[in-house]
Amino acid sequence: MYCTTGAFPTQGKQPLFSFGVISDVQYADVPDGYSFIGVPRYYRHSIHVLQRAVDKWNNHGKLGFVINFGDIVDGKCPHNESLNAVKKVINKFASFKGPVYHLIGNHCLYNLPRETLLPLLKISGPDGLAYYDFSPAPEYRIIVLDGYDISAIGWPQDNPKTLEALEFLRKRNPNSEKNSPEGLVGLERRFLMFNGAVGREQMKWLGSILEDATKLKQKVIVCCHLPLDPGVSSLEALLWNYDEVMNTIHQYNCVKVCLSGHDHKGGHSIDSHGIHHRSFEAALECPPGTDAFGYIEVYDNRLLLIGTDRLQSTDICFDS
């Protein structure tokens, strides 16, 4: 079910909890530029978008936490400035008066290896992994997936996960430039080096969390930097094994919404099992004076995304 957008009637109900959202800040102290398809990018302005987001979240007064959907620093950041740039953005997030939960994205990993990045983001997953879950209210569980678990970026070159990713790409993308989708057709266009996959151990973990949430009668919100449905983003932005992840998710009835970044333009879709997918508009692509961030109010049977400026407000209804 897709509700109307705009004015949201809540019948006087208070949300169970509320939280701030932002994605793809991709700050860098470099001149403005363009994406590979010619979309303007505002590398220095994006941190001002984040500052205004934090100010607004703090002024709201009732947001329990914030989720950052990844890519806090851009790959164009000079490598000798990467650590300071990441710390600068993290410090902006730290001025929020509450917990901030981070997801890692490809641009984060272009700048810093996992062993450096994850402690800075206060992600303490096992063996350098960045997946975890938490329960902000008894009725809900939030799952954060590590979409670069199997990846050609972020791990040491001789790491089995790197080698698995490179072999995966070798079989599926014949181009010498593995970030090029040239010649790839349809869903094959996701087999690019700037994407990644959820590995076997994480998949088992996901199943166990969904089983536990089902037993506890919790509704689940799944968060991943990479989109999990072809209808919510460009095909080039999808998780390599989004179909396997969704097959696992579809075995249970507890997941109601999947949230993501990475694609930059934003989108909303409903998959064949009635699960809503929402990818967020990028802070990076906001011209000076514009913004892209928001907050989500969570109810028994709906999520109200209240967006600012370029981030579209969305009313997501589902069976409770």
JSON list of N, CA and C in Angstrom, two decimals, residues 7 24-25 37 65 68 70 80-81 85 99 106 137 151 164 177 179 183 191 194 240 260 274 282 296 313 316:
[
{"chain": "A", "resi": 7, "resn": "ALA", "atom": "N", "xyz": [0.60, 16.35, 3.16]},
{"chain": "A", "resi": 7, "resn": "ALA", "atom": "CA", "xyz": [0.14, 16.46, 4.54]},
{"chain": "A", "resi": 7, "resn": "ALA", "atom": "C", "xyz": [-0.16, 15.06, 5.07]},
{"chain": "A", "resi": 24, "resn": "ASP", "atom": "N", "xyz": [24.96, 9.96, 1.39]},
{"chain": "A", "resi": 24, "resn": "ASP", "atom": "CA", "xyz": [25.88, 10.40, 0.33]},
{"chain": "A", "resi": 24, "resn": "ASP", "atom": "C", "xyz": [26.28, 11.86, 0.47]},
{"chain": "A", "resi": 25, "resn": "VAL", "atom": "N", "xyz": [26.83, 12.19, 1.63]},
{"chain": "A", "resi": 25, "resn": "VAL", "atom": "CA", "xyz": [27.37, 13.54, 1.82]},
{"chain": "A", "resi": 25, "resn": "VAL", "atom": "C", "xyz": [28.56, 13.75, 0.88]},
{"chain": "A", "resi": 37, "resn": "ILE", "atom": "N", "xyz": [27.70, 10.54, -15.45]},
{"chain": "A", "resi": 37, "resn": "ILE", "atom": "CA", "xyz": [26.61, 10.80, -16.41]},
{"chain": "A", "resi": 37, "resn": "ILE", "atom": "C", "xyz": [26.28, 12.29, -16.48]},
{"chain": "A", "resi": 65, "resn": "PHE", "atom": "N", "xyz": [17.70, 9.03, 17.32]},
{"chain": "A", "resi": 65, "resn": "PHE", "atom": "CA", "xyz": [19.00, 8.73, 16.73]},
{"chain": "A", "resi": 65, "resn": "PHE", "atom": "C", "xyz": [18.99, 9.19, 15.28]},
{"chain": "A", "resi": 68, "resn": "ASN", "atom": "N", "xyz": [23.12, 7.46, 9.11]},
{"chain": "A", "resi": 68, "resn": "ASN", "atom": "CA", "xyz": [23.83, 7.96, 7.94]},
{"chain": "A", "resi": 68, "resn": "ASN", "atom": "C", "xyz": [23.99, 6.79, 6.98]},
{"chain": "A", "resi": 70, "resn": "GLY", "atom": "N", "xyz": [25.81, 6.26, 4.40]},
{"chain": "A", "resi": 70, "resn": "GLY", "atom": "CA", "xyz": [27.09, 5.95, 3.79]},
{"chain": "A", "resi": 70, "resn": "GLY", "atom": "C", "xyz": [27.62, 6.99, 2.83]},
{"chain": "A", "resi": 80, "resn": "ASN", "atom": "N", "xyz": [46.02, 12.11, 0.92]},
{"chain": "A", "resi": 80, "resn": "ASN", "atom": "CA", "xyz": [46.71, 12.60, 2.11]},
{"chain": "A", "resi": 80, "resn": "ASN", "atom": "C", "xyz": [45.81, 13.43, 3.01]},
{"chain": "A", "resi": 81, "resn": "GLU", "atom": "N", "xyz": [44.59, 13.73, 2.53]},
{"chain": "A", "resi": 81, "resn": "GLU", "atom": "CA", "xyz": [43.61, 14.47, 3.33]},
{"chain": "A", "resi": 81, "resn": "GLU", "atom": "C", "xyz": [42.46, 13.58, 3.81]},
{"chain": "A", "resi": 85, "resn": "ALA", "atom": "N", "xyz": [39.55, 14.54, 6.50]},
{"chain": "A", "resi": 85, "resn": "ALA", "atom": "CA", "xyz": [38.23, 14.80, 5.92]},
{"chain": "A", "resi": 85, "resn": "ALA", "atom": "C", "xyz": [37.16, 13.93, 6.58]},
{"chain": "A", "resi": 99, "resn": "PRO", "atom": "N", "xyz": [22.63, 9.19, 19.53]},
{"chain": "A", "resi": 99, "resn": "PRO", "atom": "CA", "xyz": [23.46, 8.24, 18.79]},
{"chain": "A", "resi": 99, "resn": "PRO", "atom": "C", "xyz": [23.36, 8.45, 17.27]},
{"chain": "A", "resi": 106, "resn": "ASN", "atom": "N", "xyz": [30.99, 2.78, -0.78]},
{"chain": "A", "resi": 106, "resn": "ASN", "atom": "CA", "xyz": [32.20, 2.62, -1.59]},
{"chain": "A", "resi": 106, "resn": "ASN", "atom": "C", "xyz": [33.14, 3.81, -1.46]},
{"chain": "A", "resi": 137, "resn": "ALA", "atom": "N", "xyz": [12.75, 0.26, 19.76]},
{"chain": "A", "resi": 137, "resn": "ALA", "atom": "CA", "xyz": [11.48, 0.12, 20.48]},
{"chain": "A", "resi": 137, "resn": "ALA", "atom": "C", "xyz": [11.14, -1.37, 20.47]},
{"chain": "A", "resi": 151, "resn": "SER", "atom": "N", "xyz": [33.88, -7.53, -1.65]},
{"chain": "A", "resi": 151, "resn": "SER", "atom": "CA", "xyz": [34.15, -6.30, -2.39]},
{"chain": "A", "resi": 151, "resn": "SER", "atom": "C", "xyz": [35.60, -6.25, -2.84]},
{"chain": "A", "resi": 164, "resn": "GLU", "atom": "N", "xyz": [37.56, -13.11, -3.92]},
{"chain": "A", "resi": 164, "resn": "GLU", "atom": "CA", "xyz": [36.24, -13.61, -4.32]},
{"chain": "A", "resi": 164, "resn": "GLU", "atom": "C", "xyz": [35.52, -12.56, -5.18]},
{"chain": "A", "resi": 177, "resn": "GLU", "atom": "N", "xyz": [37.81, -2.11, -17.77]},
{"chain": "A", "resi": 177, "resn": "GLU", "atom": "CA", "xyz": [37.41, -1.17, -16.73]},
{"chain": "A", "resi": 177, "resn": "GLU", "atom": "C", "xyz": [36.19, -1.73, -16.02]},
{"chain": "A", "resi": 179, "resn": "ASN", "atom": "N", "xyz": [34.42, -0.76, -13.66]},
{"chain": "A", "resi": 179, "resn": "ASN", "atom": "CA", "xyz": [33.33, 0.15, -13.29]},
{"chain": "A", "resi": 179, "resn": "ASN", "atom": "C", "xyz": [32.51, 0.56, -14.51]},
{"chain": "A", "resi": 183, "resn": "GLY", "atom": "N", "xyz": [28.13, -2.87, -22.65]},
{"chain": "A", "resi": 183, "resn": "GLY", "atom": "CA", "xyz": [27.85, -4.22, -23.15]},
{"chain": "A", "resi": 183, "resn": "GLY", "atom": "C", "xyz": [27.05, -5.07, -22.20]},
{"chain": "A", "resi": 191, "resn": "PHE", "atom": "N", "xyz": [26.93, -5.40, -12.16]},
{"chain": "A", "resi": 191, "resn": "PHE", "atom": "CA", "xyz": [28.20, -6.08, -11.88]},
{"chain": "A", "resi": 191, "resn": "PHE", "atom": "C", "xyz": [29.38, -5.14, -12.14]},
{"chain": "A", "resi": 194, "resn": "PHE", "atom": "N", "xyz": [32.26, -0.70, -8.18]},
{"chain": "A", "resi": 194, "resn": "PHE", "atom": "CA", "xyz": [31.85, 0.17, -7.07]},
{"chain": "A", "resi": 194, "resn": "PHE", "atom": "C", "xyz": [30.66, -0.38, -6.29]},
{"chain": "A", "resi": 240, "resn": "TRP", "atom": "N", "xyz": [25.15, -6.58, -5.71]},
{"chain": "A", "resi": 240, "resn": "TRP", "atom": "CA", "xyz": [25.38, -7.70, -6.64]},
{"chain": "A", "resi": 240, "resn": "TRP", "atom": "C", "xyz": [24.39, -8.83, -6.40]},
{"chain": "A", "resi": 260, "resn": "SER", "atom": "N", "xyz": [17.92, 2.77, 1.61]},
{"chain": "A", "resi": 260, "resn": "SER", "atom": "CA", "xyz": [19.25, 2.72, 1.00]},
{"chain": "A", "resi": 260, "resn": "SER", "atom": "C", "xyz": [19.68, 4.10, 0.50]},
{"chain": "A", "resi": 274, "resn": "GLY", "atom": "N", "xyz": [5.24, -6.99, -1.32]},
{"chain": "A", "resi": 274, "resn": "GLY", "atom": "CA", "xyz": [4.66, -5.85, -0.60]},
{"chain": "A", "resi": 274, "resn": "GLY", "atom": "C", "xyz": [5.64, -5.09, 0.27]},
{"chain": "A", "resi": 282, "resn": "ALA", "atom": "N", "xyz": [20.78, 12.34, -2.66]},
{"chain": "A", "resi": 282, "resn": "ALA", "atom": "CA", "xyz": [22.12, 12.58, -2.12]},
{"chain": "A", "resi": 282, "resn": "ALA", "atom": "C", "xyz": [22.32, 14.03, -1.68]},
{"chain": "A", "resi": 296, "resn": "ILE", "atom": "N", "xyz": [12.31, 10.34, 10.00]},
{"chain": "A", "resi": 296, "resn": "ILE", "atom": "CA", "xyz": [11.25, 9.34, 9.82]},
{"chain": "A", "resi": 296, "resn": "ILE", "atom": "C", "xyz": [10.53, 9.13, 11.14]},
{"chain": "A", "resi": 313, "resn": "SER", "atom": "N", "xyz": [9.36, 13.90, 0.68]},
{"chain": "A", "resi": 313, "resn": "SER", "atom": "CA", "xyz": [8.55, 13.29, 1.75]},
{"chain": "A", "resi": 313, "resn": "SER", "atom": "C", "xyz": [7.79, 12.12, 1.19]},
{"chain": "A", "resi": 316, "resn": "ILE", "atom": "N", "xyz": [4.67, 5.84, 3.87]},
{"chain": "A", "resi": 316, "resn": "ILE", "atom": "CA", "xyz": [4.77, 4.41, 3.56]},
{"chain": "A", "resi": 316, "resn": "ILE", "atom": "C", "xyz": [3.85, 3.64, 4.51]}
]
